[in-house]
CSV table of C-alpha atoms in Angstrom, one decimal:
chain,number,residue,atom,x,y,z
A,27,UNK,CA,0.0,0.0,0.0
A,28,UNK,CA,1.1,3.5,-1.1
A,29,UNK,CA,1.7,6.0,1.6
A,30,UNK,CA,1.8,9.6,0.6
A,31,UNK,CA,3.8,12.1,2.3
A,32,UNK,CA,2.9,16.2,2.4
A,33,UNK,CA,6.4,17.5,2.4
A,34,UNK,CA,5.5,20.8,0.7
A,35,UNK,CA,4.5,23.7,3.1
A,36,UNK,CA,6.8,26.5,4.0
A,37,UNK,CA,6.6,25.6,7.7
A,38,UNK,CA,6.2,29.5,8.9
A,39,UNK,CA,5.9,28.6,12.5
A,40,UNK,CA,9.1,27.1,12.6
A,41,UNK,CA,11.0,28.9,10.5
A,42,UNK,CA,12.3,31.7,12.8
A,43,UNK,CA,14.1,28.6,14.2
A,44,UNK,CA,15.4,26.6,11.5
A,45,UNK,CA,16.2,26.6,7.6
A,46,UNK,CA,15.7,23.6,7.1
A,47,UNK,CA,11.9,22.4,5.9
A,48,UNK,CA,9.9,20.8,8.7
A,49,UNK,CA,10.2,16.9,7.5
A,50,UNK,CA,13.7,17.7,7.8
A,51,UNK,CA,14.3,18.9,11.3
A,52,UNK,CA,16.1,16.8,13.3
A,53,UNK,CA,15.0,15.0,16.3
A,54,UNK,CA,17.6,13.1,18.0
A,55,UNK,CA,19.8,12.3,14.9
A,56,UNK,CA,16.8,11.6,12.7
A,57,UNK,CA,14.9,13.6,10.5
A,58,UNK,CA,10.8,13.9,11.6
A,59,UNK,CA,10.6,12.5,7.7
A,60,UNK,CA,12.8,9.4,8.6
A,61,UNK,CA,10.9,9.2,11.8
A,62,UNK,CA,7.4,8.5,10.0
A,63,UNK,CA,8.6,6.8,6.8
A,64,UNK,CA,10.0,4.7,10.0
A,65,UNK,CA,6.3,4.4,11.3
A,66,UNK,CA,5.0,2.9,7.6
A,67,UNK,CA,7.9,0.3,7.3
A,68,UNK,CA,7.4,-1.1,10.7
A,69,UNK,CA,3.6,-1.6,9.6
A,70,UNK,CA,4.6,-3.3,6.0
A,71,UNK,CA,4.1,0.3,3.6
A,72,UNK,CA,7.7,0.7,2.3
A,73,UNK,CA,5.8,2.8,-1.0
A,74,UNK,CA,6.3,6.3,-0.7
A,75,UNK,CA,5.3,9.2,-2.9
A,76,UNK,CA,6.8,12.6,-1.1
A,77,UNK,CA,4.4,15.7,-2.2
A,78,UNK,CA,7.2,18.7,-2.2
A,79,UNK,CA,6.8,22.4,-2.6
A,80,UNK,CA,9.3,24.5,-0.6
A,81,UNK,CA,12.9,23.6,-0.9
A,82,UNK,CA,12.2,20.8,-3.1
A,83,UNK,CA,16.4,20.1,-4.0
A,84,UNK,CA,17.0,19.8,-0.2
A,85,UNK,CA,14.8,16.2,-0.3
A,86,UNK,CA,16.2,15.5,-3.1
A,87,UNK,CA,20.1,16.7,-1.5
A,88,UNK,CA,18.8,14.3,1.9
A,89,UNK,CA,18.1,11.6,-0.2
A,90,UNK,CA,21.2,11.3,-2.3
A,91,UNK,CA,23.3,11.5,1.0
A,92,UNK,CA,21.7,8.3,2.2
A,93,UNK,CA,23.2,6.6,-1.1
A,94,UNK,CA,20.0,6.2,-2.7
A,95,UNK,CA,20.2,4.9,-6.4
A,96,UNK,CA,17.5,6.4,-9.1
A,97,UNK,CA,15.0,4.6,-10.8
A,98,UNK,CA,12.9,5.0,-13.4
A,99,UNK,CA,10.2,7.4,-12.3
A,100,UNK,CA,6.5,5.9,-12.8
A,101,UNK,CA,5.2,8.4,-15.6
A,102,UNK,CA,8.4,9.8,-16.9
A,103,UNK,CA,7.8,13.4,-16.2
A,104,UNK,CA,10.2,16.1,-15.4
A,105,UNK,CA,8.8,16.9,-12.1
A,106,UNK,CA,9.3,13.5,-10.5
A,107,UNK,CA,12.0,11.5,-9.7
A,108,UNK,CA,12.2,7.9,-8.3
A,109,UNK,CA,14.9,6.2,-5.7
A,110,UNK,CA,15.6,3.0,-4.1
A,111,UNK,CA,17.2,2.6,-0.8
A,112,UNK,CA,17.3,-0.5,1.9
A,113,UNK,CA,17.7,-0.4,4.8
A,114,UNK,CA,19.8,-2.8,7.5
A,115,UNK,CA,16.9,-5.6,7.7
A,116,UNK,CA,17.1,-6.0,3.7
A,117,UNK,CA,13.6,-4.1,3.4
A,118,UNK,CA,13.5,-2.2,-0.8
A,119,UNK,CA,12.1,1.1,-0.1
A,120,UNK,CA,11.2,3.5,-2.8
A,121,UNK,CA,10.4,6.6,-3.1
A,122,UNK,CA,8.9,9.4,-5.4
A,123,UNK,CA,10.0,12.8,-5.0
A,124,UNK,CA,6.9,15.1,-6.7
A,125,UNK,CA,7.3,18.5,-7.0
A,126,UNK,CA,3.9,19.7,-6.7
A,127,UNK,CA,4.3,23.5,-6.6
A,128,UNK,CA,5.5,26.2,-3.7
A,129,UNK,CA,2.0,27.2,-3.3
A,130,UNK,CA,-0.3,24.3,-3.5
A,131,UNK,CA,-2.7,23.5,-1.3
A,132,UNK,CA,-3.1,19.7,0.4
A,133,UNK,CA,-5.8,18.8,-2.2
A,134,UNK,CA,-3.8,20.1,-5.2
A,135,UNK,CA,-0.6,18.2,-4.2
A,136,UNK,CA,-2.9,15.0,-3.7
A,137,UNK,CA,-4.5,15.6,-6.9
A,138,UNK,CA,-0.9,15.6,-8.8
A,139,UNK,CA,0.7,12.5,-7.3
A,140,UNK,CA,-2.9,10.7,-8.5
A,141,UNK,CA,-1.1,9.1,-11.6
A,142,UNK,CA,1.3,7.6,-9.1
A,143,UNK,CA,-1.3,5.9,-7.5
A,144,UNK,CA,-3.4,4.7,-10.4
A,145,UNK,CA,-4.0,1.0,-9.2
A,146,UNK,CA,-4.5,1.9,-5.7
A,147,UNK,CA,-7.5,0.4,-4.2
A,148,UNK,CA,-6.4,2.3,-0.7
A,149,UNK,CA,-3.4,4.4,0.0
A,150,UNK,CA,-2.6,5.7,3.1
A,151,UNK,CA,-1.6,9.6,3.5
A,152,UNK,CA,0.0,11.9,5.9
A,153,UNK,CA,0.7,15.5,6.7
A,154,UNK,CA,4.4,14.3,7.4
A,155,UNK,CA,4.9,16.7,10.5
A,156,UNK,CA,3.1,14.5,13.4
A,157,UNK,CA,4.7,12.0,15.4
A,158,UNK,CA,2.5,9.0,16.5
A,159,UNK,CA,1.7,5.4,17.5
A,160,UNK,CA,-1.5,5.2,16.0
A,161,UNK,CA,-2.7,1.3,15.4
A,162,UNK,CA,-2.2,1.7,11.6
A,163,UNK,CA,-3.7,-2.1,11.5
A,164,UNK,CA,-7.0,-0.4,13.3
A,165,UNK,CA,-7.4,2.6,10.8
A,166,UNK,CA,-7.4,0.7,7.8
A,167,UNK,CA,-9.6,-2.1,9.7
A,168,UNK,CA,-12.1,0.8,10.2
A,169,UNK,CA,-12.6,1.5,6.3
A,170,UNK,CA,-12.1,-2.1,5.6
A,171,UNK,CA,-15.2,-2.7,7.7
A,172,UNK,CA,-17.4,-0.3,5.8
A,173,UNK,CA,-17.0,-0.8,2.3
A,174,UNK,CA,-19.1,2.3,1.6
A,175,UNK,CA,-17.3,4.6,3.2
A,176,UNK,CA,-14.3,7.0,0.9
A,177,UNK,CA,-11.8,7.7,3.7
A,178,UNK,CA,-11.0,7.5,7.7
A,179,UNK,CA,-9.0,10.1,9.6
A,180,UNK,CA,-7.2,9.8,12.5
A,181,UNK,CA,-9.0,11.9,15.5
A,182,UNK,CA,-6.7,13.2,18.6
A,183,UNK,CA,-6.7,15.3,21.7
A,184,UNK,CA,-5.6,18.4,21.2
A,185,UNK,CA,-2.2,19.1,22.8
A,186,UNK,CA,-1.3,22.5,23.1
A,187,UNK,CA,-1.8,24.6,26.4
A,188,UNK,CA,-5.1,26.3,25.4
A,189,UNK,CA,-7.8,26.7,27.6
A,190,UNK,CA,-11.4,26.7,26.4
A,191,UNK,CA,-13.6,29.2,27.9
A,192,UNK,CA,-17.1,28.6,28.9
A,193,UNK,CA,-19.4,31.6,29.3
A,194,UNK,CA,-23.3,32.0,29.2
A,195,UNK,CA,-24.9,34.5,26.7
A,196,UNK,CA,-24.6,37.4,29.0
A,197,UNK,CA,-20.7,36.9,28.9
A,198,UNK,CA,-20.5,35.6,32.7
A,199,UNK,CA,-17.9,32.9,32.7
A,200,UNK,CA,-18.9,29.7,33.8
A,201,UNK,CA,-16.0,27.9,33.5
A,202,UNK,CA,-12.2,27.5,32.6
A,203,UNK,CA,-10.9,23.9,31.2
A,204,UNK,CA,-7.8,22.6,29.6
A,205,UNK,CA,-7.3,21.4,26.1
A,206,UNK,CA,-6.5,17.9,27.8
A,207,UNK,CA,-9.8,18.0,29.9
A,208,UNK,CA,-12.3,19.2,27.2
A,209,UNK,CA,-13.8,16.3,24.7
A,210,UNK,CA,-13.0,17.7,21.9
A,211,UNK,CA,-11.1,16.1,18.6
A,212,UNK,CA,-8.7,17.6,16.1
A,213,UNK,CA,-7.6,16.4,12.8
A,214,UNK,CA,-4.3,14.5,13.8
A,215,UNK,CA,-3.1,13.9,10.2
A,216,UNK,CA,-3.4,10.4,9.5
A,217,UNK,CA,-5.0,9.5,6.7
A,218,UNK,CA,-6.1,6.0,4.5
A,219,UNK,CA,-8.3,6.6,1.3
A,220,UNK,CA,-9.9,4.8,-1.1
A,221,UNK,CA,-9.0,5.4,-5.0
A,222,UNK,CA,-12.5,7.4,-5.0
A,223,UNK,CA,-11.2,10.6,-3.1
A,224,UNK,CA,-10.3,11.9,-6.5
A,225,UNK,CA,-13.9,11.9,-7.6
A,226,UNK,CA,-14.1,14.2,-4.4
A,227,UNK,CA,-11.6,16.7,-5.3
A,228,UNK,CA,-12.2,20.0,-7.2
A,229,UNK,CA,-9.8,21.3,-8.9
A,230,UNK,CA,-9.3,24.2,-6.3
A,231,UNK,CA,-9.8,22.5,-3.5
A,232,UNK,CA,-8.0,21.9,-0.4
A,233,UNK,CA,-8.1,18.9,1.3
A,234,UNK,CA,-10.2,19.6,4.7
A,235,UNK,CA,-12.0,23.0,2.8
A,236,UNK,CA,-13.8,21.2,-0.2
A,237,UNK,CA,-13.3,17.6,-0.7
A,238,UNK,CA,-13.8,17.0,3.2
A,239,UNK,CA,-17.2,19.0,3.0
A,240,UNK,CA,-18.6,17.2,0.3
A,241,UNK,CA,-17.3,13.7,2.0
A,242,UNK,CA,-19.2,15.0,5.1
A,243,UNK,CA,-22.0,16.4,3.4
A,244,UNK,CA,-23.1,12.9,1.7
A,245,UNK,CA,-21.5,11.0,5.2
A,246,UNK,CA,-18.7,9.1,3.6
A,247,UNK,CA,-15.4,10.1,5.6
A,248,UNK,CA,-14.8,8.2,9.1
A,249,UNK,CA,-12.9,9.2,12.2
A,250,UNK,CA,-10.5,6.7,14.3
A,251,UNK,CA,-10.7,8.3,17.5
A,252,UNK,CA,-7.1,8.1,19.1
A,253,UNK,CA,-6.0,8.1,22.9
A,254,UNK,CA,-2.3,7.7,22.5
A,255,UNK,CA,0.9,9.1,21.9
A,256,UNK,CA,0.6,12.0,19.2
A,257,UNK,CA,2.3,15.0,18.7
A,258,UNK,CA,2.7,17.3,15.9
A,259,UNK,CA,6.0,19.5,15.6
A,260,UNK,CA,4.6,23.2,14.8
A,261,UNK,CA,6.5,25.2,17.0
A,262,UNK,CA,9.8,25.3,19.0
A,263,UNK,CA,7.7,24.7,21.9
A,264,UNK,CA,6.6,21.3,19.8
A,265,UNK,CA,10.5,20.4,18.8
A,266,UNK,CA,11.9,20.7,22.3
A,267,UNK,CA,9.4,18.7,24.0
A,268,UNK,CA,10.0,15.9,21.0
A,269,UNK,CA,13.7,16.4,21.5
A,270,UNK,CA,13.1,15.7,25.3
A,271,UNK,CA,11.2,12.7,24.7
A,272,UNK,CA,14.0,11.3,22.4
A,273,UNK,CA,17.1,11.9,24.6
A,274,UNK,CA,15.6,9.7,27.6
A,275,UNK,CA,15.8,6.7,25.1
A,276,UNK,CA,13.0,5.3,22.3
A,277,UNK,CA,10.3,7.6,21.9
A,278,UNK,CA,6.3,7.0,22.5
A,279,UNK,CA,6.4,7.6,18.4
A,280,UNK,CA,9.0,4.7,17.8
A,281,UNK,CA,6.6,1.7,18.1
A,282,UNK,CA,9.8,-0.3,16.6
A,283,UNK,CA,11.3,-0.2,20.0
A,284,UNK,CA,14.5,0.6,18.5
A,285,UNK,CA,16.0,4.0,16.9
A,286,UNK,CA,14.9,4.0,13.4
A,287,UNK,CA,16.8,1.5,11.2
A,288,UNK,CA,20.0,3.3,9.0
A,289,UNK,CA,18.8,3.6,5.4
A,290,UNK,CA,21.6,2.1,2.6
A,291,UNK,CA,21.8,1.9,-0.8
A,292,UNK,CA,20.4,-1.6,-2.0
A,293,UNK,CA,22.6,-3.7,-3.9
């Protein structure tokens, strides 16, 4: 199964902090990117189709510094390019490198890598900034179970600081809860699709803005509601607390138990 990776956006709250684009901010001494791609190959999804944008040479830059050999690309156009690596348990991974334009939204970059998953039953997708350890095996079990249904995302607890205010319609205050103690669910950025998204997606839409209305509007997206370990990195606040959970040994993200495997050329 495909797994598609949004690697595009300029990553403005994080860029007072770091030149480098989000998926390639270091954690540890691994990349966020090699941190999820990690996530996909520990669930059997070593397919990946990266959706760039901003500072598309610098993916291309990381990915020739692991020793990764080119391949013929799927369609043969100028704006893709195709590379195999392995890592140390002998696992092939390849990966598509897309650029899909600086300014593109999330449905636009989806709708360009479509001829890279022509084929695709289901693919899996992900805003490539979050850090989880979402039961993949569940989520896709979810949209397995109801054959009707177009696509599932991934629900969390917010986890920034915020507190939500309740007042009554005067503007008394009635009371003062955290994020953590309010049920409430945001969009955690895992996704898994079925081939029929496209038929969802206007050709100026984004991804939650348009194609997620009309999937809600006719009552074909589904939500995996998830209590665990996530985290997306945003902010600096975000990268120091994931740089915290790293030094004091494997991560609540790294559901391989072990630091994510060293990526090699394959022979």
């Amino acid at each position: 199964m495909k797994v598609v990776l949004f690697c595009g956006g300029l990553g403005t709250r994080l860029r007072d902090h770091t030149r480098t684009p989000k998926p390639l901010v270091e954690i540890g001494n691994q990349t966020l990117l090699s941190y999820i791609m990690a996530y996909y190959i520990h669930n059997g999804h070593t397919e990946f189709i990266l959706c760039l944008g901003h500072k598309v040479q610098a993916f291309h830059t990381y990915f020739k510094q692991l020793g990764a050999i080119p391949i013929p690309s799927i369609n043969g156009d100028s704006k893709s390019h195709r590379f195999r690596l392995m890592n140390d348990e002998g696992v092939i991974i390849d990966v598509s490198l897309v650029d899909t334009g600086l300014s593109s939204s999330i449905g636009q970059r989806l709708r360009k890598v479509h001829p890279f998953l022509v084929g695709e039953q289901v693919f899996l997708a992900n805003y490539a900034d979050g850090l989880s350890d979402v039961p993949l095996d569940k989520v896709l079990q979810v949209l397995d179970d109801r054959p009707g249904m177009i696509g599932v995302m991934v629900a969390v607890q917010p986890t920034q600081s915020f507190h939500y205010v309740h007042y009554e319609h005067d503007g008394v205050v009635t009371g003062i809860k955290p994020g953590a103690a309010v049920d409430m669910r945001i969009n955690g950025g895992y996704f898994a699709f079925r081939a029929e998204i496209f038929d969802y997606i206007g050709e100026d839409d984004d991804l939650l803005e348009g194609t997620f209305d009309r999937l809600t509007a006719t009552r074909r997206l589904l939500a995996y509601t998830h209590d665990g370990f996530w985290r997306a990195c945003d902010t600096f606040k975000d990268l120091l607390a994931l740089e915290a959970m790293r030094a004091s040994g494997p991560a609540p993200w790294e559901i391989w138990q072990t630091a994510p495997e060293n990526i090699r050329v394959a022979s």
